[in-house]
Coordinates of C-alpha atoms in Angstrom, one line a residue:
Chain A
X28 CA 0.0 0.0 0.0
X29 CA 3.1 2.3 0.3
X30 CA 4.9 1.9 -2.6
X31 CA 4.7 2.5 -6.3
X32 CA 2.0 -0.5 -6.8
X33 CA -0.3 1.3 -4.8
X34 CA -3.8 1.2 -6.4
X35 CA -3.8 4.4 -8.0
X36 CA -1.0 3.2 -10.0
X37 CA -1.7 0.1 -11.4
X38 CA -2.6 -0.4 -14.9
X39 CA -4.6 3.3 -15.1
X40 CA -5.1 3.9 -18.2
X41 CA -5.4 7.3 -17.2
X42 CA -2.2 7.1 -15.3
X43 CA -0.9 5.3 -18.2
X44 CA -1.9 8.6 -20.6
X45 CA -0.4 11.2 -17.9
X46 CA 2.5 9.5 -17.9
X47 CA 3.1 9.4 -21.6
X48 CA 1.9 13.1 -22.1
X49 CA 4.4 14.1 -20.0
X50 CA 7.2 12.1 -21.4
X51 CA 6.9 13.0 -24.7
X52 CA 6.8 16.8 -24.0
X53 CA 9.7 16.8 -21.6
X54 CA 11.6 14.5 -24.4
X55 CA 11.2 17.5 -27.1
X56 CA 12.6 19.7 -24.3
X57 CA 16.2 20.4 -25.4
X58 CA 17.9 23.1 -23.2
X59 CA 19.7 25.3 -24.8
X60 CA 21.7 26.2 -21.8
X61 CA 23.4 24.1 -18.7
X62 CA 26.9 25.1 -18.7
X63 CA 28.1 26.4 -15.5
X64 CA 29.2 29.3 -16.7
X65 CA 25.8 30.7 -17.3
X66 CA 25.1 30.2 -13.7
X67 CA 28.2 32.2 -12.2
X68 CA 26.6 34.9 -14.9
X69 CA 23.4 34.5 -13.3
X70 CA 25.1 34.7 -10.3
X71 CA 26.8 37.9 -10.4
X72 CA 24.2 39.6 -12.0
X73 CA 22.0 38.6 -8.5
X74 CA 24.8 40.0 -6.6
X75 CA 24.9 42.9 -8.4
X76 CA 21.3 43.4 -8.0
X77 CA 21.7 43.1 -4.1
X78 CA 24.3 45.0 -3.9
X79 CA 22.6 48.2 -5.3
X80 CA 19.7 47.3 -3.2
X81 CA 22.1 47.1 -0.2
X82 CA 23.7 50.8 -1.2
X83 CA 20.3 52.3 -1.1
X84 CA 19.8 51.2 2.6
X85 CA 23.2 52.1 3.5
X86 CA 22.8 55.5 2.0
X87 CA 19.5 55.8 4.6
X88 CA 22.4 54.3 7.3
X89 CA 24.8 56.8 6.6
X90 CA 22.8 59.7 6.5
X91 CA 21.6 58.8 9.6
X92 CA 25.2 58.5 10.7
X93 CA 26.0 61.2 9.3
X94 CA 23.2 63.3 11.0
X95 CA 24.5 61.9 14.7
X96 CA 28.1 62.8 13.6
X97 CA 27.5 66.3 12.4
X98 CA 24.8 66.8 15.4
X99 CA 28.1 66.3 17.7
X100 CA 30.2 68.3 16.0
X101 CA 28.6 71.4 16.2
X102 CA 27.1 70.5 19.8
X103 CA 30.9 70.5 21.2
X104 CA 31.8 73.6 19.1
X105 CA 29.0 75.3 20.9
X106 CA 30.0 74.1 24.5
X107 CA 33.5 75.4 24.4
X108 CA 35.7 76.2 21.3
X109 CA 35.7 78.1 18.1
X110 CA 35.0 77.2 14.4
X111 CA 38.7 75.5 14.4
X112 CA 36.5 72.3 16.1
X113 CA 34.7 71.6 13.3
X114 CA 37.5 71.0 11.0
X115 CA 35.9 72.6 7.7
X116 CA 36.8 75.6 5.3
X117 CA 36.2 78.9 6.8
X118 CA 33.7 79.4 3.8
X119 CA 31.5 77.1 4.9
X120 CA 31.8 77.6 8.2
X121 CA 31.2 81.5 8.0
X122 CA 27.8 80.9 6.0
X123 CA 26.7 78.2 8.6
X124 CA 27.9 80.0 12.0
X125 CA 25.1 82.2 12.1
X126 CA 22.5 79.9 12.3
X127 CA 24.3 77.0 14.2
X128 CA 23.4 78.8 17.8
X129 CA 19.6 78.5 17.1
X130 CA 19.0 75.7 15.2
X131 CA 21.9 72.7 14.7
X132 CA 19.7 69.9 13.4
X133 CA 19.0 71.9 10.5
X134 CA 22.2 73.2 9.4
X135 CA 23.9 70.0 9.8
X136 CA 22.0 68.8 7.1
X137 CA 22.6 71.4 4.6
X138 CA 26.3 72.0 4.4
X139 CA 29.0 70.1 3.2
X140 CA 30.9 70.0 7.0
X141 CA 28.9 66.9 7.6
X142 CA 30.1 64.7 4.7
X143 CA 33.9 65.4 5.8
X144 CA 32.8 65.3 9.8
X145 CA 33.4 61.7 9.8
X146 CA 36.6 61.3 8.2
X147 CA 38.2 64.6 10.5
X148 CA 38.9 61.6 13.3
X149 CA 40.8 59.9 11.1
X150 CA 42.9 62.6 9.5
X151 CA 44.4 63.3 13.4
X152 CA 45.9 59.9 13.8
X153 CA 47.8 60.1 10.2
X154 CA 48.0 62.9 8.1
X155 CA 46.5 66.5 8.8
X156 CA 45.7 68.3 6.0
X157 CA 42.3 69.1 7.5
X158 CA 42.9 70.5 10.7
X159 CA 46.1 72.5 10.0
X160 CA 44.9 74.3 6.8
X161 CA 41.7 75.7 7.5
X162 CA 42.9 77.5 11.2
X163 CA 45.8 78.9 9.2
X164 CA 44.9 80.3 5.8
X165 CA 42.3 80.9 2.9
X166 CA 42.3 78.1 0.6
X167 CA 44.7 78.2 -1.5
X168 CA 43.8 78.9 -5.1
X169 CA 47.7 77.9 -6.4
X170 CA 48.7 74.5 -7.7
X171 CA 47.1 71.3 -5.5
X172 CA 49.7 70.5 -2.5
X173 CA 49.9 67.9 -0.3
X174 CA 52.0 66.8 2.1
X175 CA 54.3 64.0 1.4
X176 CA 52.3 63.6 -2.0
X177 CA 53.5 62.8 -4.7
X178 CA 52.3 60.9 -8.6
X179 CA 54.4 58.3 -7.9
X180 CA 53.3 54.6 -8.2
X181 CA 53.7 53.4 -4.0
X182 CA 52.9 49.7 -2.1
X183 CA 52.5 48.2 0.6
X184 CA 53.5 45.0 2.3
X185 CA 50.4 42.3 3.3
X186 CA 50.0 41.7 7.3
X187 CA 47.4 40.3 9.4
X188 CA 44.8 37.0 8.4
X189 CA 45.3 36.1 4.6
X190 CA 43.4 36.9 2.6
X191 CA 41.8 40.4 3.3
X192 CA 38.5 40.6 3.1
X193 CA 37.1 43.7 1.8
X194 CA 34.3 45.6 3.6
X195 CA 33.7 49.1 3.3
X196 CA 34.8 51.5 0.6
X197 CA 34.2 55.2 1.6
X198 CA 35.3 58.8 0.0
X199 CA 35.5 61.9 1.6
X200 CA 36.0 65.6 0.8
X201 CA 38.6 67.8 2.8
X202 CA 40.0 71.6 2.4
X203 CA 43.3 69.7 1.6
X204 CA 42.7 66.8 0.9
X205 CA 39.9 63.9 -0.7
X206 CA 40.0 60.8 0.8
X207 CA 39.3 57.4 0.1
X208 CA 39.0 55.0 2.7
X209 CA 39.0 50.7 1.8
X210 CA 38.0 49.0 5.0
X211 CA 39.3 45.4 5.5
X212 CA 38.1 42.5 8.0
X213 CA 39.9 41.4 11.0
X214 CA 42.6 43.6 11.3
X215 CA 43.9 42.3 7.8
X216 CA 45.8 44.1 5.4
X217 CA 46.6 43.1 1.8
X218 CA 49.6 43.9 -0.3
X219 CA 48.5 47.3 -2.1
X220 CA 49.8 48.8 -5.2
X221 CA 48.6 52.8 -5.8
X222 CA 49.7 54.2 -9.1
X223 CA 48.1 55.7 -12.3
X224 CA 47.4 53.4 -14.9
X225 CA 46.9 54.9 -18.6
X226 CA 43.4 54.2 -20.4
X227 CA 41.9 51.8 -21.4
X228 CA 40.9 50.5 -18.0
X229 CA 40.2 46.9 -18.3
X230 CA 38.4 44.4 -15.8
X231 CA 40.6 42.3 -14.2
X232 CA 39.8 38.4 -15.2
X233 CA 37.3 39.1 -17.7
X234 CA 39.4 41.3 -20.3
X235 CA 36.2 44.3 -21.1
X236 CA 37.1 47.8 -20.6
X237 CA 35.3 49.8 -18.2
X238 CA 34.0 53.1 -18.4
X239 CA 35.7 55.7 -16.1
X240 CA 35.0 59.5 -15.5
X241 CA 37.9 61.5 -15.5
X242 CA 41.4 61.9 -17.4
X243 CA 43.6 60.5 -15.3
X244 CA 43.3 56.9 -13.4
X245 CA 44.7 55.6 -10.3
X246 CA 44.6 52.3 -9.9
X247 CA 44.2 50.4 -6.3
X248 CA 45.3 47.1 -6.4
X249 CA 45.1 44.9 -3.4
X250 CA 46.3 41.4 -3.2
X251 CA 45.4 38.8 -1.8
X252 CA 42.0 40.5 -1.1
X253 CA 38.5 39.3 -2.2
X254 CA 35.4 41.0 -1.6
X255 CA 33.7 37.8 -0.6
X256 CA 34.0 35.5 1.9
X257 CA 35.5 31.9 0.0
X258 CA 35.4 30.2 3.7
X259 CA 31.8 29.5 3.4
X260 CA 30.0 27.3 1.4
X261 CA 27.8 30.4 -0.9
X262 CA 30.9 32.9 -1.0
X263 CA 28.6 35.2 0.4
X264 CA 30.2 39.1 -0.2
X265 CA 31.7 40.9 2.0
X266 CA 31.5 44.5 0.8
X267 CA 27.9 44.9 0.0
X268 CA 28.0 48.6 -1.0
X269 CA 28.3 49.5 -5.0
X270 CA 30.7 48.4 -6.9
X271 CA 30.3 52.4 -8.6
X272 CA 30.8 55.4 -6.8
X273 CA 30.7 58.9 -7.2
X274 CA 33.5 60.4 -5.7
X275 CA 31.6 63.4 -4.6
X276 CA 35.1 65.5 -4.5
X277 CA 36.7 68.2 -6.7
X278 CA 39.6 65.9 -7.0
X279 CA 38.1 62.5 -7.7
X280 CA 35.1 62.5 -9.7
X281 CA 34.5 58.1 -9.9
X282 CA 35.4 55.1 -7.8
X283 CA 34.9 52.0 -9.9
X284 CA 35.3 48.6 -8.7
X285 CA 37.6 47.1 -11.7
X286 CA 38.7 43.4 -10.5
X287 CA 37.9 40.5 -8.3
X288 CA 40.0 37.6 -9.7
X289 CA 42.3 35.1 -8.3
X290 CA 42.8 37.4 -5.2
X291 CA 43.5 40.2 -6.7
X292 CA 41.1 43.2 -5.9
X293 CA 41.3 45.9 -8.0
X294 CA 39.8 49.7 -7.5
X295 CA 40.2 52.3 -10.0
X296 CA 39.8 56.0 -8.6
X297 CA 39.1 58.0 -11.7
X298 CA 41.0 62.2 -11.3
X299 CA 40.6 65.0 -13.8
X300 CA 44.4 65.2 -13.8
X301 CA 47.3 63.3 -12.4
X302 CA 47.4 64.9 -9.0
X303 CA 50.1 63.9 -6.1
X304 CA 48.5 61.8 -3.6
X305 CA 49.7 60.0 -0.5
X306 CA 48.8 56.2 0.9
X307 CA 48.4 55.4 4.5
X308 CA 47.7 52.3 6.5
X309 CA 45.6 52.7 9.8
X310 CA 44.5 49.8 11.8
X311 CA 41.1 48.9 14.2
X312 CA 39.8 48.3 11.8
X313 CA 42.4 48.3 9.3
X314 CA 42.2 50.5 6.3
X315 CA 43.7 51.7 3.2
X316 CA 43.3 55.4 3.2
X317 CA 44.3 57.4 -0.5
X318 CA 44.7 61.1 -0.1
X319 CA 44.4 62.9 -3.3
X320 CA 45.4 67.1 -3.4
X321 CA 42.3 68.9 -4.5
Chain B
X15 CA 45.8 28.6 0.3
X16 CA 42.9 29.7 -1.4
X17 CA 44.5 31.8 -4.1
X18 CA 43.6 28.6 -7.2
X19 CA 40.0 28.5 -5.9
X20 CA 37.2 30.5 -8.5
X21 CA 36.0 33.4 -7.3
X22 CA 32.3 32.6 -8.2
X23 CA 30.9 29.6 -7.5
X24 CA 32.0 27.0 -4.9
X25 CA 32.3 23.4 -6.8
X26 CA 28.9 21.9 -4.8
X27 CA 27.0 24.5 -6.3
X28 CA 28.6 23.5 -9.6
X29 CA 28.2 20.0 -9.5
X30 CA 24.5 19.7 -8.8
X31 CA 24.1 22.5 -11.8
X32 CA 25.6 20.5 -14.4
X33 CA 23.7 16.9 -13.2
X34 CA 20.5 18.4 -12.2
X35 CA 20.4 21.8 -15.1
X36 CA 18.6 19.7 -18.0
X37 CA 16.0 17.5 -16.0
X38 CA 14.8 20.8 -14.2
X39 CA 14.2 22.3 -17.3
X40 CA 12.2 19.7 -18.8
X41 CA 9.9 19.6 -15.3
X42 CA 9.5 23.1 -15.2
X43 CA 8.3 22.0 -19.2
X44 CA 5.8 20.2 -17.9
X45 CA 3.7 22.9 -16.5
X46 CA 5.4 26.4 -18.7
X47 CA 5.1 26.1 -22.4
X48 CA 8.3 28.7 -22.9
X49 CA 11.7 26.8 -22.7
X50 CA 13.2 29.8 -22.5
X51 CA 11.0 30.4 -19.4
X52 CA 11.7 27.6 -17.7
X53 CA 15.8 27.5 -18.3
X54 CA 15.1 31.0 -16.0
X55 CA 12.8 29.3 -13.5
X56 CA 15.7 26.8 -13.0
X57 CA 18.4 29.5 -13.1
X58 CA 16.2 31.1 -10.7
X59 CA 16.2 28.4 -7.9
X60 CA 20.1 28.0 -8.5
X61 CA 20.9 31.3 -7.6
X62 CA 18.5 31.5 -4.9
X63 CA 20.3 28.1 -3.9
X64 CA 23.7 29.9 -3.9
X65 CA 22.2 32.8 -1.9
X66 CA 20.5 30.8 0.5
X67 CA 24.2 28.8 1.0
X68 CA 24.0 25.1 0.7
X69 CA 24.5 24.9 4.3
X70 CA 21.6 24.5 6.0
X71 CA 20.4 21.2 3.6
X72 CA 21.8 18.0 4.1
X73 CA 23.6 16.6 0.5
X74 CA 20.5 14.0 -0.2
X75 CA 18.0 17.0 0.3
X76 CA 19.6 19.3 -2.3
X77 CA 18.3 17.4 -5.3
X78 CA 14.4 17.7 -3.7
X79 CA 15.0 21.7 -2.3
X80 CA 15.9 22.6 -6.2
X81 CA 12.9 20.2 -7.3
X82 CA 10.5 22.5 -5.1
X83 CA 11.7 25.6 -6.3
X84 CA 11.5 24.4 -9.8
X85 CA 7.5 23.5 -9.2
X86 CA 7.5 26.7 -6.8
X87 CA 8.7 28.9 -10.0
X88 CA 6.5 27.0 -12.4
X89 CA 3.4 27.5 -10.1
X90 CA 4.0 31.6 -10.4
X91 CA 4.6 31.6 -14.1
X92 CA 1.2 29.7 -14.7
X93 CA -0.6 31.7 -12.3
X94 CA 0.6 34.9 -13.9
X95 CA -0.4 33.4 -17.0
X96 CA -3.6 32.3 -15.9
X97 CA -4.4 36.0 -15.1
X98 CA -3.0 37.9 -18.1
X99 CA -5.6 35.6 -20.0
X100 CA -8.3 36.4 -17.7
X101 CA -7.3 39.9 -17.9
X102 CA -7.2 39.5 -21.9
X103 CA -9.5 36.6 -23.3
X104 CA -8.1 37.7 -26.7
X105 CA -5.8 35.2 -27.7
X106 CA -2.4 35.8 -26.0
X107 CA 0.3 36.0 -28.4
X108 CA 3.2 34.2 -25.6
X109 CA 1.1 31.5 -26.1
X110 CA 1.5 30.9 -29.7
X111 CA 4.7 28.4 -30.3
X112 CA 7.8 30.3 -30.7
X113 CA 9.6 28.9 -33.8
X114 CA 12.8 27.5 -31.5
X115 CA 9.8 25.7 -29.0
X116 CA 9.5 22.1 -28.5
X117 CA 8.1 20.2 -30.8
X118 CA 4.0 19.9 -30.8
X119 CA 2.3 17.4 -29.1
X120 CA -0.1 16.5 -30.9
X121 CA -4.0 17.2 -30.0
X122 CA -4.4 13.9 -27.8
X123 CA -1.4 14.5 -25.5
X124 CA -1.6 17.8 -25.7
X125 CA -5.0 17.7 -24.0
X126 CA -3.7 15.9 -21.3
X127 CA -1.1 18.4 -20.2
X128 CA -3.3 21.2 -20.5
X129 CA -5.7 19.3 -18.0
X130 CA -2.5 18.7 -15.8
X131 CA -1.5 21.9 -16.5
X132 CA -5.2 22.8 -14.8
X133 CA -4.9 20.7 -11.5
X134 CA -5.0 22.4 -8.1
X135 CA -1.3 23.2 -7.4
X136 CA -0.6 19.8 -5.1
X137 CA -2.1 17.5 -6.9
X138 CA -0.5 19.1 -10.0
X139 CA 3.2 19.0 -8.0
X140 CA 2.4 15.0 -7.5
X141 CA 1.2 13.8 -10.6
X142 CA 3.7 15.3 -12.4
X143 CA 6.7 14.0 -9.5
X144 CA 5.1 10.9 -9.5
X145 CA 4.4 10.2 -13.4
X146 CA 7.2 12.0 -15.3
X147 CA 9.9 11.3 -12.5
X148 CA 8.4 8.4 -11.0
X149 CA 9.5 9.6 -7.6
X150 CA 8.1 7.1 -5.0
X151 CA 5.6 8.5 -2.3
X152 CA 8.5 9.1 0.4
X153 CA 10.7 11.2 -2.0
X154 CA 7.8 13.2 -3.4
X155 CA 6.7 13.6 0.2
X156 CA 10.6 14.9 1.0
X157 CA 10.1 17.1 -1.8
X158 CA 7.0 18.7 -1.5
X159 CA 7.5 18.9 2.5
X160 CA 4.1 17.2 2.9
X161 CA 3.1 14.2 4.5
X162 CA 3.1 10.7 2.6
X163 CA 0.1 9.7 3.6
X164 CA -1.0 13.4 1.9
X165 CA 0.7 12.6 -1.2
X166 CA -1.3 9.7 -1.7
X167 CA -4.6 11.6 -1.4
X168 CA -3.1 14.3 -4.0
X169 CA -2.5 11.5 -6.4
X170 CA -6.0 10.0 -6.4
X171 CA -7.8 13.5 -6.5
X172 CA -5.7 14.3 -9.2
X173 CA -5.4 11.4 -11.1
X174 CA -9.9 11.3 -10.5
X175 CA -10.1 14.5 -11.7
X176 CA -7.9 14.0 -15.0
X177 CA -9.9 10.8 -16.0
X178 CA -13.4 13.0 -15.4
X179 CA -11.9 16.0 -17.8
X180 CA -10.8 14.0 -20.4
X181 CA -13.7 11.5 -20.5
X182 CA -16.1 14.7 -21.2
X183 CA -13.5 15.7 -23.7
X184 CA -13.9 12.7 -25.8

């Protein structure tokens, strides 16, 4: 009674017609595809999907973030120091200051202090473009300086867990200075390559150019660094933010994910010119931080 | 030591691909006309496969999870279909043959898909497990997360029903 000659098996004719029915259409079935390769396309493409999903949530995160940041800010500029605190250009700070006694929330939201708020904290511990030019002088309108810059191709050793996994890709604007940040997991650190690379800019692995705003192009390579995490079973990524970003900055107009093959990451930052830039390592959580001169 | 490995796809994910690809085509056949439909539907529950991580499933029950999302994505495809005609009782142009489809039936068999085609969802899911893949209660059980005993009643109802439709067809 359990098995396949239960009675509603049996000599059917019914089941009998059913069963050849659906035979002879699954036998004309031929499909066209079934090579594996059309499932890491599908793949990808369903990553890329859910990782533009996942930027539009984290652009809700960071605003929020930024919001908190920039509330701070100006709260502790009120309580007891001067417009050197916030670490912006005097020009923005002298069209905001009038209205940052009566009503923070509102001007936090409006000018561009908050967007570099978050990066000020890092620019003590390394570099300080930031919070030594603004105190001193205007911004200066003469050729882009920074310190210890340079347009020369620079790298870094690896250190820490192997490989790095990539998590967080970030830009920010300075007086001096725009930054981009590449965050990796657990305090590692792959090797890391900064120079500019000349046009065409080609994905890494798959051989097509990509399309990058700007005249000049320098590249980020990281190695061995992957933006997903091979340990488990699904790969799931790591970074989950776009694989595209607007650099938001005078000096860097495009940040374009170029490569994620055979452990080797690749970032291209896409400038209107070759400017100097610096690279710095900071750790907890470790990060590769590009300066570029504006 | 993980430098040779593909960035992609993990070889698991591979593997059931390549053996399990072409016969969840041809079931998703069974209930979408489109091939081209159905090679999605399949490509479909991979990927959701991948993203779900193979984890969770025990090895035996992978072949059965991807055999329920195959009947899962087939059941949305007919029922979107099912409403674009209601919507439109003109003839729908999808449902005219495409030049590249499978080859026609023929009015007889034909007829008996459609009224397959027709069945409540379950019953639907059973006949065709049972018939065209000639899964034995336990495994379509496994597969469709029901009880056997279940299965069983889905088999008669449905086979009942397809012997009433088709003796008022003839």
């Amino acid at each position: 009674m359990n098995d396949a000659h239960d009675p509603i098996d049996g000599d059917d004719p019914t089941a009998a017609r059913v069963r050849d029915a659906l035979h002879a259409r699954a036998d004309g079935v031929e499909p066209a595809q079934g090579d594996p390769a059309h499932l890491a396309e599908a793949i990808a493409a369903d990553r890329a999907r859910r990782r533009r999903r996942a930027a539009w949530a984290g652009i809700g995160a960071a605003a929020a973030a930024v919001l908190v940041v920039g509330g701070l800010v100006l709260a502790s500029g009120g309580d007891g120091g001067d417009q050197v605190v916030t670490g912006t250009e005097p020009g923005a700070a002298t069209s905001s200051a009038p209205t940052s006694t009566t009503e923070p929330p509102e001007t936090t939201t409006t000018g561009a202090p908050t967007t570099s708020a978050p990066t000020t904290t890092e620019s003590t511990t390394t570099l300080a473009p930031a919070t030594t030019a603004p105190p001193t002088t205007v911004p200066p309108t003469t050729a882009p300086v920074l310190p210890g810059g340079s347009t020369d191709p620079r790298s870094g050793p690896t250190s820490g867990p192997y490989p790095a996994l990539l998590t967080d890709v970030r830009t920010g604007c300075q007086a001096g200075a725009s930054r981009v940040v590449l965050e990796f997991a657990d305090g590692a650190m792959p090797g890391w390559t900064v120079q500019y690379v000349d046009p065409p800019i080609v994905e890494d692995g798959r051989g097509e150019t990509v399309a990058v705003r700007g005249t000049a192009f320098l590249q980020v390579r990281m190695s061995p660094a992957w933006a997903h995490d091979l340990d488990q079973p699904d790969a799931p990524p790591t970074y989950l933010g776009p694989d595209r970003l607007d650099g938001g900055c005078a000096s860097h107009l495009e940040l374009v994910e170029t490569g994620e093959f055979e452990a080797v990451t690749t970032w291209v930052i896409g400038v209107p010119e070759r400017v100097p830039f610096t690279v710095n390592t900071l750790s907890g959580p470790s990060r590769l931080v590009i300066d570029l001169a504006t | 030591m993980m430098i040779a490995v593909e960035p992609v796809a993990p070889p698991s994910i591979e593997e059931l691909y390549r053996e399990h690809y072409r016969s969840l085509v041809r079931l998703a056949s069974l209930l979408v006309d489109d091939v081209a439909t159905c090679e999605e539907i399949v490509q479909d529950a991979f990927v959701a496969l991948h993203r779900r991580g193979l984890d969770g499933i025990e090895a035996v029950r992978l072949p059965a999870y991807l055999r329920s999302a195959v009947l899962n994505g087939a059941r949305s495809q007919l029922r979107r279909r099912q409403v674009r005609r209601r919507l439109a009782p003109a003839p729908d142009p999808t449902s005219a043959p495409a030049p590249d489809a499978a080859p026609l039936l023929g009015p007889d068999r034909q007829a008996v898909l459609d009224a397959v085609r027709a069945l409540p969802d379950r019953q639907r899911d059973v006949v065709v497990l049972r018939y065209w893949m000639d899964l034995g209660e336990a495994e379509i059980a496994a597969t469709l997360d029901i009880a056997p005993g279940t299965v069983k009643t889905h088999a008669r109802r449905g086979l009942d029903a397809l012997a009433a439709h088709l003796e008022d067809l003839r």
